[in-house]
Amino acid sequence: MQNLTEEKTRPFFSFGSAPFECPAPVAKPAFAIAEDVNSPFTLGSNVSSTENKKKKTSTYTFPALKLSSAPQPKLESQWREMEWTEEQKASLMKTISSYRPSCHERTQARVLLLGPVGSGKSSFISSVQSVFNGRVTNRAMVGTSSTSFTKKLQSFNIHGQKGEDPTGLVLCDIVGLGGGEMTGLTLHDILSVIKGHAPEGHKFSADQPVRSETVGYIKKPGLKDKIHCVAFVVDASKILTYPKGLGTTFRLLRKHISDLDIHQVALLTKIDQICPETAEDVTQVYKSRIIQDMMNKAGDLLGMSTSYVVPVKNYSSELELNVNNDVLLLRAVDHILQYADLYFQDNAPQHTGPKNDLGV
């Protein structure tokens, strides 16, 4: 289903000598990635940051739709198979705790969470760790304002249950994608993180991009330094009201991330805010037509199939865990690990057997 408005195109973004075609602007976008005009990943030509701010970017729009206040009839059965039991929770926790990347080099699967400010990246990390801790905790600092609480690159080892070693999963938090002003997060910086050059704890700033001169810069990153999967995070309650340029931004990011052979998935958060029945009983998530429709729209926004999108409800105001919510969170983690492991399978060292010295 095509939701893009039909517009004339012209070259706007330039990467090297190959122009990138995108729709001509119809209005000043409310969302854009800040540009690093001196980096090899510059968006547009080499002009001043002031001039860049004046440039207009392409837009991505949805049809004018509103959530109906009338109750939506539920589906007769779940459109994705789910088991809502303590046994299923225990099985998923065991699978995740015992996961190790399918490669010979000892490392962990590093997953980068990318999304707009307030989409729930940090809350997802805290919620996942809460499940393994057995109580609600906020390990990743969570903000409530419209500006990103996370300012630097932070990596969180997901620890197993008490007394167990860390799992093979590391969730990486980064500053949220912001509005049209310079937000301190550039395409160059995002790719530097994914390639493994950005040091842990690096504070992002538009006027101080990740460079070889950056303190702690990793010149020759190993497998353990790189990102092995990217999880985009979008807020279900804002899908229809996100700034017009967000779809273009996501597609631009996905293009460059795909060029690095990194698999991508998506998390649809705050599903309880769009479906009252799911808010009351999370087991209704895959019977809800509202959430099914919003997952399709999230896929359209990101330019990916709905099969890559999973819904989650992060712990926010709750003080106690809920087994059904835990199952939904753990299924999301399992989904992420499946795609992270594809990276290791695709990049596994090729062994052709011992070399024979034939004296030739």
One Martini backbone bead per residue (centre of mass of N, CA, C, O) as a GRO file, in nm:
protein
  360
    1MET     BB    1   0.094   0.037   0.025
    2GLN     BB    2   0.067   0.372  -0.088
    3ASN     BB    3   0.150   0.693   0.099
    4LEU     BB    4   0.285   0.861  -0.102
    5THR     BB    5   0.325   1.150  -0.237
    6GLU     BB    6   0.295   1.301  -0.540
    7GLU     BB    7   0.612   1.417  -0.674
    8LYS     BB    8   0.852   1.594  -0.766
    9THR     BB    9   1.195   1.555  -0.852
   10ARG     BB   10   1.519   1.609  -0.691
   11PRO     BB   11   1.829   1.673  -0.616
   12PHE     BB   12   1.964   1.680  -0.268
   13PHE     BB   13   2.126   1.440  -0.190
   14SER     BB   14   2.486   1.386  -0.143
   15PHE     BB   15   2.703   1.095  -0.222
   16GLY     BB   16   2.937   1.196  -0.364
   17SER     BB   17   2.851   1.132  -0.706
   18ALA     BB   18   2.575   1.019  -0.607
   19PRO     BB   19   2.261   1.089  -0.636
   20PHE     BB   20   1.972   1.167  -0.430
   21GLU     BB   21   1.640   1.098  -0.468
   22CYS     BB   22   1.380   1.333  -0.379
   23PRO     BB   23   1.134   1.503  -0.281
   24ALA     BB   24   1.007   1.791  -0.302
   25PRO     BB   25   0.935   2.059  -0.129
   26VAL     BB   26   0.639   2.190   0.065
   27ALA     BB   27   0.783   2.224   0.350
   28LYS     BB   28   0.899   2.282   0.646
   29PRO     BB   29   1.047   2.073   0.837
   30ALA     BB   30   1.025   1.916   1.171
   31PHE     BB   31   1.249   1.708   1.057
   32ALA     BB   32   1.605   1.639   1.111
   33ILE     BB   33   1.925   1.570   1.041
   34ALA     BB   34   2.206   1.663   1.129
   35GLU     BB   35   2.486   1.825   0.982
   36ASP     BB   36   2.813   1.732   0.853
   37VAL     BB   37   3.001   1.918   0.633
   38ASN     BB   38   3.295   1.754   0.683
   39SER     BB   39   3.187   1.487   0.616
   40PRO     BB   40   3.146   1.197   0.416
   41PHE     BB   41   2.814   1.218   0.518
   42THR     BB   42   2.696   1.449   0.382
   43LEU     BB   43   2.408   1.653   0.365
   44GLY     BB   44   2.483   1.774   0.097
   45SER     BB   45   2.656   2.041   0.057
   46ASN     BB   46   2.926   2.263   0.118
   47VAL     BB   47   2.785   2.435   0.375
   48SER     BB   48   2.662   2.610   0.599
   49SER     BB   49   2.466   2.566   0.875
   50THR     BB   50   2.278   2.804   0.814
   51GLU     BB   51   2.206   2.715   0.525
   52ASN     BB   52   2.099   2.435   0.599
   53LYS     BB   53   1.854   2.536   0.766
   54LYS     BB   54   1.720   2.673   0.503
   55LYS     BB   55   1.677   2.416   0.393
   56LYS     BB   56   1.478   2.193   0.221
   57THR     BB   57   1.299   1.903   0.272
   58SER     BB   58   1.151   1.629   0.245
   59THR     BB   59   0.836   1.463   0.257
   60TYR     BB   60   0.611   1.269   0.481
   61THR     BB   61   0.283   1.134   0.437
   62PHE     BB   62  -0.031   1.090   0.571
   63PRO     BB   63  -0.326   1.033   0.594
   64ALA     BB   64  -0.617   1.168   0.723
   65LEU     BB   65  -0.619   1.025   1.041
   66LYS     BB   66  -0.832   0.883   1.299
   67LEU     BB   67  -0.907   0.777   1.594
   68SER     BB   68  -1.156   0.595   1.704
   69SER     BB   69  -1.389   0.609   1.973
   70ALA     BB   70  -1.500   0.361   1.880
   71PRO     BB   71  -1.538   0.045   1.912
   72GLN     BB   72  -1.341  -0.224   1.814
   73PRO     BB   73  -1.351  -0.510   1.670
   74LYS     BB   74  -1.236  -0.804   1.737
   75LEU     BB   75  -1.053  -1.057   1.686
   76GLU     BB   76  -1.096  -1.395   1.711
   77SER     BB   77  -0.780  -1.417   1.670
   78GLN     BB   78  -0.459  -1.441   1.671
   79TRP     BB   79  -0.219  -1.315   1.430
   80ARG     BB   80  -0.021  -1.409   1.658
   81GLU     BB   81   0.153  -1.635   1.820
   82MET     BB   82   0.069  -1.681   2.175
   83GLU     BB   83   0.198  -1.735   2.510
   84TRP     BB   84   0.038  -1.679   2.842
   85THR     BB   85   0.288  -1.792   3.046
   86GLU     BB   86   0.514  -1.891   3.276
   87GLU     BB   87   0.652  -2.096   3.090
   88GLN     BB   88   0.714  -1.897   2.859
   89LYS     BB   89   0.884  -1.707   3.022
   90ALA     BB   90   1.101  -1.911   3.110
   91SER     BB   91   1.187  -1.993   2.822
   92LEU     BB   92   1.278  -1.711   2.725
   93MET     BB   93   1.488  -1.658   2.947
   94LYS     BB   94   1.666  -1.899   2.875
   95THR     BB   95   1.727  -1.825   2.581
   96ILE     BB   96   1.856  -1.546   2.641
   97SER     BB   97   2.069  -1.628   2.858
   98SER     BB   98   2.206  -1.855   2.649
   99TYR     BB   99   2.297  -1.662   2.450
  100ARG     BB  100   2.523  -1.692   2.163
  101PRO     BB  101   2.708  -1.612   1.925
  102SER     BB  102   2.765  -1.742   1.589
  103CYS     BB  103   3.089  -1.749   1.682
  104HIS     BB  104   3.429  -1.771   1.766
  105GLU     BB  105   3.417  -1.499   1.882
  106ARG     BB  106   3.416  -1.338   2.176
  107THR     BB  107   3.087  -1.202   2.219
  108GLN     BB  108   2.831  -0.961   2.170
  109ALA     BB  109   2.517  -0.843   2.108
  110ARG     BB  110   2.480  -0.533   1.947
  111VAL     BB  111   2.214  -0.297   2.012
  112LEU     BB  112   2.062  -0.029   1.845
  113LEU     BB  113   1.869   0.244   1.953
  114LEU     BB  114   1.629   0.412   1.736
  115GLY     BB  115   1.472   0.739   1.793
  116PRO     BB  116   1.269   0.947   1.900
  117VAL     BB  117   1.188   1.153   2.124
  118GLY     BB  118   1.005   0.958   2.357
  119SER     BB  119   0.972   0.647   2.245
  120GLY     BB  120   1.130   0.426   2.460
  121LYS     BB  121   1.427   0.324   2.486
  122SER     BB  122   1.504   0.334   2.790
  123SER     BB  123   1.248   0.182   2.888
  124PHE     BB  124   1.314  -0.085   2.751
  125ILE     BB  125   1.572  -0.150   2.901
  126SER     BB  126   1.448  -0.143   3.187
  127SER     BB  127   1.227  -0.358   3.136
  128VAL     BB  128   1.406  -0.597   3.069
  129GLN     BB  129   1.570  -0.592   3.334
  130SER     BB  130   1.324  -0.628   3.522
  131VAL     BB  131   1.255  -0.916   3.444
  132PHE     BB  132   1.533  -1.033   3.552
  133ASN     BB  133   1.509  -0.905   3.847
  134GLY     BB  134   1.190  -0.918   3.951
  135ARG     BB  135   1.175  -0.595   3.919
  136VAL     BB  136   1.116  -0.264   3.908
  137THR     BB  137   1.354  -0.080   3.707
  138ASN     BB  138   1.587   0.214   3.640
  139ARG     BB  139   1.872   0.191   3.475
  140ALA     BB  140   1.775   0.369   3.257
  141MET     BB  141   1.749   0.687   3.210
  142VAL     BB  142   1.437   0.864   3.239
  143GLY     BB  143   1.239   1.087   3.070
  144THR     BB  144   0.966   1.361   3.024
  145SER     BB  145   1.053   1.532   2.806
  146SER     BB  146   1.111   1.666   2.474
  147THR     BB  147   1.391   1.599   2.552
  148SER     BB  148   1.674   1.430   2.562
  149PHE     BB  149   1.814   1.249   2.819
  150THR     BB  150   2.001   1.127   2.632
  151LYS     BB  151   2.360   1.219   2.547
  152LYS     BB  152   2.496   0.931   2.528
  153LEU     BB  153   2.681   0.652   2.499
  154GLN     BB  154   2.511   0.348   2.607
  155SER     BB  155   2.588   0.033   2.759
  156PHE     BB  156   2.378  -0.263   2.825
  157ASN     BB  157   2.388  -0.525   3.016
  158ILE     BB  158   2.205  -0.821   3.013
  159HIS     BB  159   2.108  -0.968   3.288
  160GLY     BB  160   2.043  -1.218   3.449
  161GLN     BB  161   1.967  -1.372   3.693
  162LYS     BB  162   2.049  -1.401   3.990
  163GLY     BB  163   2.391  -1.513   3.958
  164GLU     BB  164   2.418  -1.457   3.667
  165ASP     BB  165   2.540  -1.407   3.382
  166PRO     BB  166   2.566  -1.234   3.128
  167THR     BB  167   2.443  -1.196   2.847
  168GLY     BB  168   2.462  -1.179   2.479
  169LEU     BB  169   2.337  -0.883   2.546
  170VAL     BB  170   2.346  -0.542   2.408
  171LEU     BB  171   2.214  -0.225   2.489
  172CYS     BB  172   2.205   0.078   2.295
  173ASP     BB  173   2.219   0.414   2.382
  174ILE     BB  174   2.083   0.723   2.241
  175VAL     BB  175   2.018   0.999   2.118
  176GLY     BB  176   1.751   1.147   2.009
  177LEU     BB  177   1.556   1.226   1.761
  178GLY     BB  178   1.480   1.538   1.647
  179GLY     BB  179   1.433   1.826   1.524
  180GLY     BB  180   1.517   2.076   1.295
  181GLU     BB  181   1.731   2.125   1.473
  182MET     BB  182   2.025   2.103   1.617
  183THR     BB  183   2.086   1.792   1.809
  184GLY     BB  184   2.378   1.624   1.787
  185LEU     BB  185   2.272   1.423   1.549
  186THR     BB  186   2.438   1.253   1.304
  187LEU     BB  187   2.499   1.050   1.049
  188HIS     BB  188   2.795   1.016   1.110
  189ASP     BB  189   2.759   0.928   1.409
  190ILE     BB  190   2.583   0.680   1.365
  191LEU     BB  191   2.793   0.531   1.184
  192SER     BB  192   3.019   0.531   1.396
  193VAL     BB  193   2.874   0.349   1.594
  194ILE     BB  194   2.822   0.104   1.406
  195LYS     BB  195   3.139   0.071   1.331
  196GLY     BB  196   3.299   0.134   1.627
  197HIS     BB  197   3.430   0.433   1.687
  198ALA     BB  198   3.266   0.503   1.925
  199PRO     BB  199   3.288   0.579   2.242
  200GLU     BB  200   3.216   0.524   2.546
  201GLY     BB  201   3.037   0.814   2.651
  202HIS     BB  202   2.982   0.981   2.418
  203LYS     BB  203   2.916   1.318   2.352
  204PHE     BB  204   2.682   1.471   2.162
  205SER     BB  205   2.774   1.708   1.892
  206ALA     BB  206   2.750   1.909   1.619
  207ASP     BB  207   3.053   2.051   1.670
  208GLN     BB  208   3.150   1.732   1.771
  209PRO     BB  209   3.234   1.501   1.597
  210VAL     BB  210   3.336   1.202   1.513
  211ARG     BB  211   3.687   1.149   1.545
  212SER     BB  212   4.020   1.073   1.550
  213GLU     BB  213   4.045   1.301   1.790
  214THR     BB  214   3.871   1.160   1.969
  215VAL     BB  215   3.825   1.057   2.270
  216GLY     BB  216   3.856   0.705   2.230
  217TYR     BB  217   3.898   0.642   1.950
  218ILE     BB  218   3.828   0.374   1.719
  219LYS     BB  219   4.023   0.283   1.461
  220LYS     BB  220   4.009  -0.057   1.499
  221PRO     BB  221   3.741  -0.221   1.499
  222GLY     BB  222   3.585  -0.478   1.633
  223LEU     BB  223   3.330  -0.690   1.677
  224LYS     BB  224   3.272  -0.579   1.978
  225ASP     BB  225   3.224  -0.265   1.870
  226LYS     BB  226   2.994  -0.325   1.701
  227ILE     BB  227   2.696  -0.325   1.531
  228HIS     BB  228   2.440  -0.596   1.474
  229CYS     BB  229   2.175  -0.418   1.538
  230VAL     BB  230   1.871  -0.238   1.456
  231ALA     BB  231   1.630  -0.059   1.666
  232PHE     BB  232   1.342   0.080   1.605
  233VAL     BB  233   1.162   0.351   1.778
  234VAL     BB  234   0.802   0.384   1.820
  235ASP     BB  235   0.513   0.575   1.883
  236ALA     BB  236   0.185   0.490   1.867
  237SER     BB  237   0.057   0.780   1.959
  238LYS     BB  238   0.242   0.932   1.700
  239ILE     BB  239   0.218   0.827   1.408
  240LEU     BB  240  -0.001   1.057   1.300
  241THR     BB  241   0.202   1.315   1.429
  242TYR     BB  242   0.450   1.311   1.299
  243PRO     BB  243   0.671   1.455   1.138
  244LYS     BB  244   0.704   1.471   0.796
  245GLY     BB  245   1.031   1.397   0.782
  246LEU     BB  246   1.064   1.111   0.918
  247GLY     BB  247   1.044   0.909   0.684
  248THR     BB  248   1.297   1.011   0.535
  249THR     BB  249   1.496   0.964   0.762
  250PHE     BB  250   1.458   0.658   0.792
  251ARG     BB  251   1.534   0.584   0.498
  252LEU     BB  252   1.819   0.696   0.509
  253LEU     BB  253   1.920   0.522   0.737
  254ARG     BB  254   1.852   0.242   0.614
  255LYS     BB  255   2.033   0.260   0.370
  256HIS     BB  256   2.310   0.281   0.525
  257ILE     BB  257   2.274   0.032   0.707
  258SER     BB  258   2.239  -0.175   0.476
  259ASP     BB  259   2.524  -0.121   0.349
  260LEU     BB  260   2.641  -0.270   0.628
  261ASP     BB  261   2.473  -0.535   0.685
  262ILE     BB  262   2.232  -0.442   0.877
  263HIS     BB  263   1.988  -0.540   1.067
  264GLN     BB  264   1.627  -0.459   1.102
  265VAL     BB  265   1.399  -0.336   1.346
  266ALA     BB  266   1.083  -0.290   1.541
  267LEU     BB  267   0.935  -0.079   1.796
  268LEU     BB  268   0.609  -0.062   1.945
  269THR     BB  269   0.506   0.171   2.160
  270LYS     BB  270   0.241   0.253   2.364
  271ILE     BB  271  -0.023   0.064   2.317
  272ASP     BB  272  -0.205   0.153   2.567
  273GLN     BB  273  -0.273   0.449   2.431
  274ILE     BB  274  -0.467   0.313   2.179
  275CYS     BB  275  -0.577   0.058   2.368
  276PRO     BB  276  -0.780  -0.017   2.625
  277GLU     BB  277  -0.782  -0.331   2.623
  278THR     BB  278  -0.469  -0.358   2.636
  279ALA     BB  279  -0.430  -0.195   2.896
  280GLU     BB  280  -0.591  -0.412   3.066
  281ASP     BB  281  -0.501  -0.652   2.839
  282VAL     BB  282  -0.219  -0.762   2.674
  283THR     BB  283  -0.344  -1.026   2.529
  284GLN     BB  284  -0.500  -0.830   2.304
  285VAL     BB  285  -0.291  -0.728   2.093
  286TYR     BB  286  -0.359  -0.964   1.854
  287LYS     BB  287  -0.685  -0.854   1.850
  288SER     BB  288  -0.620  -0.568   1.764
  289ARG     BB  289  -0.697  -0.345   1.513
  290ILE     BB  290  -0.546  -0.094   1.598
  291ILE     BB  291  -0.261  -0.222   1.627
  292GLN     BB  292  -0.243  -0.347   1.349
  293ASP     BB  293  -0.266  -0.075   1.198
  294MET     BB  294  -0.017   0.062   1.343
  295MET     BB  295   0.194  -0.140   1.241
  296ASN     BB  296   0.156  -0.073   0.943
  297LYS     BB  297   0.233   0.231   0.974
  298ALA     BB  298   0.514   0.181   1.082
  299GLY     BB  299   0.615   0.038   0.829
  300ASP     BB  300   0.570   0.280   0.641
  301LEU     BB  301   0.753   0.484   0.788
  302LEU     BB  302   1.018   0.283   0.766
  303GLY     BB  303   1.017   0.082   0.517
  304MET     BB  304   0.879  -0.193   0.634
  305SER     BB  305   0.784  -0.479   0.726
  306THR     BB  306   0.565  -0.600   0.966
  307SER     BB  307   0.750  -0.850   1.047
  308TYR     BB  308   0.959  -0.641   1.205
  309VAL     BB  309   0.721  -0.568   1.396
  310VAL     BB  310   0.692  -0.498   1.754
  311PRO     BB  311   0.509  -0.499   2.039
  312VAL     BB  312   0.517  -0.281   2.338
  313LYS     BB  313   0.517  -0.259   2.711
  314ASN     BB  314   0.632  -0.051   2.918
  315TYR     BB  315   0.754   0.036   3.215
  316SER     BB  316   0.631   0.310   3.428
  317SER     BB  317   0.405   0.313   3.683
  318GLU     BB  318   0.483   0.051   3.776
  319LEU     BB  319   0.578  -0.185   4.057
  320GLU     BB  320   0.482  -0.444   3.907
  321LEU     BB  321   0.484  -0.733   3.758
  322ASN     BB  322   0.376  -0.888   3.440
  323VAL     BB  323   0.361  -1.174   3.272
  324ASN     BB  324   0.244  -1.074   2.998
  325ASN     BB  325   0.440  -0.839   2.960
  326ASP     BB  326   0.696  -1.009   2.972
  327VAL     BB  327   0.643  -1.178   2.720
  328LEU     BB  328   0.639  -0.941   2.519
  329LEU     BB  329   0.930  -0.845   2.577
  330LEU     BB  330   1.078  -1.118   2.523
  331ARG     BB  331   0.987  -1.147   2.228
  332ALA     BB  332   1.138  -0.894   2.134
  333VAL     BB  333   1.421  -0.992   2.207
  334ASP     BB  334   1.415  -1.249   2.035
  335HIS     BB  335   1.375  -1.098   1.770
  336ILE     BB  336   1.641  -0.941   1.778
  337LEU     BB  337   1.839  -1.186   1.800
  338GLN     BB  338   1.780  -1.314   1.528
  339TYR     BB  339   1.904  -1.065   1.364
  340ALA     BB  340   2.178  -1.047   1.500
  341ASP     BB  341   2.271  -1.340   1.422
  342LEU     BB  342   2.288  -1.290   1.115
  343TYR     BB  343   2.549  -1.134   1.124
  344PHE     BB  344   2.729  -1.370   1.220
  345GLN     BB  345   2.663  -1.559   0.989
  346ASP     BB  346   2.758  -1.358   0.756
  347ASN     BB  347   3.054  -1.304   0.935
  348ALA     BB  348   3.186  -1.563   0.937
  349PRO     BB  349   3.451  -1.736   0.941
  350GLN     BB  350   3.648  -1.884   0.694
  351HIS     BB  351   3.701  -2.237   0.683
  352THR     BB  352   3.944  -2.447   0.492
  353GLY     BB  353   4.145  -2.553   0.665
  354PRO     BB  354   4.443  -2.673   0.685
  355LYS     BB  355   4.750  -2.599   0.591
  356ASN     BB  356   4.965  -2.729   0.342
  357ASP     BB  357   5.303  -2.809   0.327
  358LEU     BB  358   5.442  -2.866  -0.006
  359GLY     BB  359   5.701  -2.697  -0.096
  360VAL     BB  360   5.608  -2.458  -0.318
   0.00000   0.00000   0.00000
